[in-house]
Amino acid sequence: DTAVSQTPKYLVTQMGNDKSIKCEQNLGHDTMYWYKQDSKKFLKIMFSYNNKELIINETVPNRFSPKSPDKAHLNLHINSLELGDSAVYFCASSLGGGGGSPLHFGNGTRLTVT
Amino acid sequence: AQSVTQPDIHITVSEGASLELRCNYSYGATPYLFWYVQSPGQGLQLLLKYFSGDTLVQGIKGFEAEFKRSQSSFNLRKPSVHWSDAAEYFCAVGPIQGAQKLVFGQGTRLTINP
């Protein structure tokens, strides 16, 4: 009964490859996010979708493209992977998109680019 | 700009001792404030939140936090820690720019001595 689930949990790939991370939530939330956690544990938002509409798009390279086929799913596709993309990527969801609704996080995808 | 500072990168306490983790924020209005906990290999779990009202808020796992506007602080406390409390703790403030976006502190790693 995982609330926010992401796959895969680990992803090891070479520079230049393209990879995707999938996220699904069964909480009935209408807002979903991608956060990046770097090696120093610093968390920074990348994208946010509300009812399939992109509402937050931080300064992220164009190689990162989120896609939300419906409000329960938010996937992240990364083209031409670089060493600096190595991090833990967290998917999260919340109810509502304009207030302080708490975020519910997935367990993360550890991406290692070699 | 909105920001969160957690002055202590790493804290070690003995099991059964009291705990206080510090969080200072910079925000132009009354913020929403959150504390999250991250266990190794896991996503972030909400411990407690402050939106308005009583400045002392109770959370899960016996944690509490106090909002002090005059000090721009939202410190997390627990009267007696357990070995299972060893984790990374993150303070966060939002919403940012009217959007459902949080800014996180850099985290405090808590180690428990037996």
Short mmCIF file of C-alpha atoms in Angstrom, two decimals:
data_model
loop_
_atom_site.label_atom_id
_atom_site.label_comp_id
_atom_site.label_asym_id
_atom_site.label_seq_id
_atom_site.Cartn_x
_atom_site.Cartn_y
_atom_site.Cartn_z
CA ASP A 1 0.00 0.00 0.00
CA THR A 2 2.86 2.34 -0.79
CA ALA A 3 1.56 5.91 -1.06
CA VAL A 4 4.22 7.33 -3.39
CA SER A 5 6.24 4.77 -5.29
CA GLN A 6 9.14 5.33 -7.64
CA THR A 7 10.99 2.98 -9.89
CA PRO A 8 13.73 2.07 -10.16
CA LYS A 9 15.28 2.41 -6.71
CA TYR A 10 18.79 2.35 -8.16
CA LEU A 11 19.92 3.38 -11.60
CA VAL A 12 23.50 3.05 -12.78
CA THR A 13 24.28 4.20 -16.30
CA GLN A 14 26.97 5.70 -18.46
CA MET A 15 27.39 9.25 -19.60
CA GLY A 16 25.42 10.10 -22.69
CA ASN A 17 22.64 7.60 -22.08
CA ASP A 18 18.96 8.44 -21.75
CA LYS A 19 17.00 7.16 -18.75
CA SER A 20 13.58 7.49 -17.15
CA ILE A 21 12.30 7.39 -13.60
CA LYS A 22 8.66 6.63 -12.93
CA CYS A 23 6.48 7.82 -10.08
CA GLU A 24 2.97 6.93 -9.02
CA GLN A 25 0.87 8.04 -6.07
CA ASN A 26 -2.31 6.45 -4.75
CA LEU A 27 -3.21 9.20 -2.28
CA GLY A 28 -5.63 11.01 -4.57
CA HIS A 29 -3.38 14.08 -4.53
CA ASP A 30 -3.53 16.53 -7.40
CA THR A 31 0.00 17.94 -7.21
CA MET A 32 3.21 16.05 -7.84
CA TYR A 33 6.87 17.06 -7.69
CA TRP A 34 10.38 16.08 -8.52
CA TYR A 35 13.10 17.01 -6.04
CA LYS A 36 16.83 16.43 -6.41
CA GLN A 37 19.03 15.62 -3.41
CA ASP A 38 22.72 16.09 -4.00
CA SER A 39 25.66 14.41 -2.31
CA LYS A 40 25.53 16.95 0.52
CA LYS A 41 21.88 16.01 1.17
CA PHE A 42 20.68 19.37 -0.13
CA LEU A 43 17.13 19.12 -1.49
CA LYS A 44 15.96 21.33 -4.32
CA ILE A 45 12.73 21.32 -6.26
CA MET A 46 12.94 20.66 -9.97
CA PHE A 47 9.36 20.48 -11.23
CA SER A 48 5.79 20.50 -10.01
CA TYR A 49 2.59 19.46 -11.76
CA ASN A 50 -0.94 20.23 -10.69
CA ASN A 51 -3.61 18.14 -12.42
CA LYS A 52 -1.20 17.35 -15.25
CA GLU A 53 -0.27 21.00 -15.74
CA LEU A 54 3.30 22.16 -15.19
CA ILE A 55 3.31 24.86 -12.51
CA ILE A 56 6.88 24.95 -11.28
CA ASN A 57 9.86 24.62 -13.56
CA GLU A 58 13.06 25.54 -11.80
CA THR A 59 16.32 26.26 -13.55
CA VAL A 60 16.87 22.76 -14.78
CA PRO A 61 18.72 21.78 -17.97
CA ASN A 62 16.52 21.02 -20.98
CA ARG A 63 17.82 17.47 -20.83
CA PHE A 64 15.34 16.90 -18.00
CA SER A 65 11.77 16.51 -19.19
CA PRO A 66 8.90 15.64 -16.86
CA LYS A 67 5.72 14.08 -18.13
CA SER A 68 2.43 13.66 -16.32
CA PRO A 69 0.02 11.38 -18.17
CA ASP A 70 -2.55 11.75 -15.39
CA LYS A 71 -2.61 13.29 -11.95
CA ALA A 72 -1.47 10.06 -10.29
CA HIS A 73 1.70 9.73 -12.36
CA LEU A 74 4.73 11.90 -12.92
CA ASN A 75 7.70 10.57 -14.82
CA LEU A 76 11.12 12.11 -15.32
CA HIS A 77 13.10 11.53 -18.49
CA ILE A 78 16.74 12.54 -18.66
CA ASN A 79 18.61 12.79 -21.96
CA SER A 80 22.36 12.71 -22.48
CA LEU A 81 23.20 11.97 -18.87
CA GLU A 82 26.18 13.75 -17.34
CA LEU A 83 28.33 12.96 -14.31
CA GLY A 84 26.78 15.88 -12.45
CA ASP A 85 23.34 14.32 -12.73
CA SER A 86 24.35 11.73 -10.15
CA ALA A 87 22.03 12.31 -7.18
CA VAL A 88 18.98 10.94 -5.46
CA TYR A 89 15.75 11.98 -7.14
CA PHE A 90 12.61 12.12 -5.04
CA CYS A 91 9.07 12.18 -6.24
CA ALA A 92 6.50 13.74 -3.92
CA SER A 93 2.83 14.60 -3.92
CA SER A 94 0.49 16.89 -2.03
CA LEU A 95 -3.14 17.86 -1.88
CA GLY A 96 -3.56 21.27 -3.41
CA GLY A 97 -1.03 23.43 -5.18
CA GLY A 98 -1.10 26.82 -3.55
CA GLY A 99 -0.77 26.44 0.16
CA GLY A 100 1.25 24.61 2.70
CA SER A 101 -0.03 21.11 2.17
CA PRO A 102 2.55 18.66 3.43
CA LEU A 103 4.54 16.71 0.89
CA HIS A 104 4.48 12.94 0.79
CA PHE A 105 7.74 11.59 -0.55
CA GLY A 106 8.68 8.43 -2.35
CA ASN A 107 11.77 6.50 -1.26
CA GLY A 108 13.95 8.00 -3.94
CA THR A 109 15.88 6.83 -6.99
CA ARG A 110 19.64 6.85 -6.61
CA LEU A 111 21.09 7.71 -10.01
CA THR A 112 24.77 7.07 -10.60
CA VAL A 113 26.31 8.21 -13.86
CA THR A 114 29.72 6.73 -14.69
CA ALA B 1 15.08 35.62 -0.63
CA GLN B 2 13.51 32.87 1.36
CA SER B 3 15.98 30.57 3.04
CA VAL B 4 16.36 28.06 5.82
CA THR B 5 19.46 27.55 7.94
CA GLN B 6 20.13 24.55 10.11
CA PRO B 7 23.29 25.56 11.95
CA ASP B 8 24.22 22.06 13.11
CA ILE B 9 25.33 19.64 10.42
CA HIS B 10 25.80 16.76 12.84
CA ILE B 11 24.63 16.22 16.41
CA THR B 12 25.35 13.29 18.69
CA VAL B 13 23.29 12.62 21.79
CA SER B 14 23.02 9.70 24.17
CA GLU B 15 19.94 7.54 24.20
CA GLY B 16 17.46 8.92 26.72
CA ALA B 17 18.88 12.43 26.56
CA SER B 18 16.91 15.43 25.40
CA LEU B 19 17.29 16.83 21.91
CA GLU B 20 16.97 20.20 20.27
CA LEU B 21 17.62 20.75 16.57
CA ARG B 22 17.84 24.34 15.43
CA CYS B 23 16.18 25.92 12.43
CA ASN B 24 16.24 29.57 11.40
CA TYR B 25 14.38 30.91 8.43
CA SER B 26 14.16 34.01 6.30
CA TYR B 27 10.69 34.73 4.92
CA GLY B 28 8.78 37.90 4.10
CA ALA B 29 5.47 36.97 5.70
CA THR B 30 4.12 34.38 8.09
CA PRO B 31 5.56 31.15 6.83
CA TYR B 32 4.40 27.61 6.77
CA LEU B 33 7.09 25.61 8.55
CA PHE B 34 7.80 21.93 8.45
CA TRP B 35 10.13 19.35 9.93
CA TYR B 36 10.83 16.18 7.98
CA VAL B 37 12.89 13.14 8.92
CA GLN B 38 14.83 10.96 6.49
CA SER B 39 16.02 7.52 7.54
CA PRO B 40 18.81 5.92 5.50
CA GLY B 41 17.62 4.83 2.08
CA GLN B 42 14.18 6.26 2.66
CA GLY B 43 12.18 9.24 1.56
CA LEU B 44 11.30 12.13 3.81
CA GLN B 45 8.53 11.73 6.35
CA LEU B 46 6.64 14.66 7.83
CA LEU B 47 7.18 15.03 11.58
CA LEU B 48 5.12 18.16 12.16
CA LYS B 49 4.02 21.43 10.61
CA TYR B 50 3.15 24.96 11.68
CA PHE B 51 0.67 27.08 9.76
CA SER B 52 -0.83 29.41 12.37
CA GLY B 53 -2.23 29.49 15.89
CA ASP B 54 -0.51 27.85 18.82
CA THR B 55 3.21 28.33 18.41
CA LEU B 56 4.04 25.01 20.05
CA VAL B 57 3.14 22.17 17.74
CA GLN B 58 3.13 18.48 18.45
CA GLY B 59 4.19 15.92 15.91
CA ILE B 60 4.65 12.23 15.51
CA LYS B 61 7.16 10.07 17.39
CA GLY B 62 7.09 12.37 20.43
CA PHE B 63 8.58 15.39 18.66
CA GLU B 64 7.48 18.97 19.13
CA ALA B 65 8.58 22.31 17.69
CA GLU B 66 8.16 25.91 18.73
CA PHE B 67 7.66 28.79 16.33
CA LYS B 68 9.31 31.99 17.54
CA ARG B 69 8.59 34.85 15.20
CA SER B 70 10.90 37.27 16.99
CA GLN B 71 13.82 34.91 16.49
CA SER B 72 12.75 33.57 13.08
CA SER B 73 13.20 30.12 14.50
CA PHE B 74 11.38 26.81 14.48
CA ASN B 75 13.42 24.48 16.67
CA LEU B 76 12.60 20.80 16.98
CA ARG B 77 12.69 19.12 20.38
CA LYS B 78 12.26 15.73 21.95
CA PRO B 79 12.53 15.12 25.70
CA SER B 80 14.09 11.66 25.45
CA VAL B 81 15.58 10.24 22.26
CA HIS B 82 15.52 6.61 21.22
CA TRP B 83 18.11 4.79 19.10
CA SER B 84 15.54 4.67 16.29
CA ASP B 85 15.59 8.48 16.09
CA ALA B 86 18.98 8.36 14.38
CA ALA B 87 18.33 9.94 10.98
CA GLU B 88 18.67 13.13 8.96
CA TYR B 89 16.31 15.94 9.91
CA PHE B 90 15.23 18.68 7.54
CA CYS B 91 13.50 21.96 8.27
CA ALA B 92 11.52 23.56 5.42
CA VAL B 93 9.65 26.80 4.79
CA GLY B 94 6.97 27.63 2.25
CA PRO B 95 5.05 28.41 0.21
CA ILE B 96 7.50 30.13 -2.07
CA GLN B 97 6.33 32.66 -4.64
CA GLY B 98 2.74 31.68 -4.03
CA ALA B 99 3.37 28.22 -5.38
CA GLN B 100 3.42 24.96 -3.54
CA LYS B 101 7.19 25.02 -3.26
CA LEU B 102 9.29 24.45 -0.18
CA VAL B 103 12.81 25.57 0.56
CA PHE B 104 14.70 23.06 2.66
CA GLY B 105 17.55 23.52 5.07
CA GLN B 106 20.73 21.54 4.57
CA GLY B 107 19.75 18.97 7.15
CA THR B 108 21.07 17.88 10.53
CA ARG B 109 22.35 14.35 10.95
CA LEU B 110 21.46 12.90 14.33
CA THR B 111 23.55 10.12 15.82
CA ILE B 112 22.45 8.33 18.98
CA ASN B 113 25.02 6.88 21.38
CA PRO B 114 23.86 3.78 23.26
#
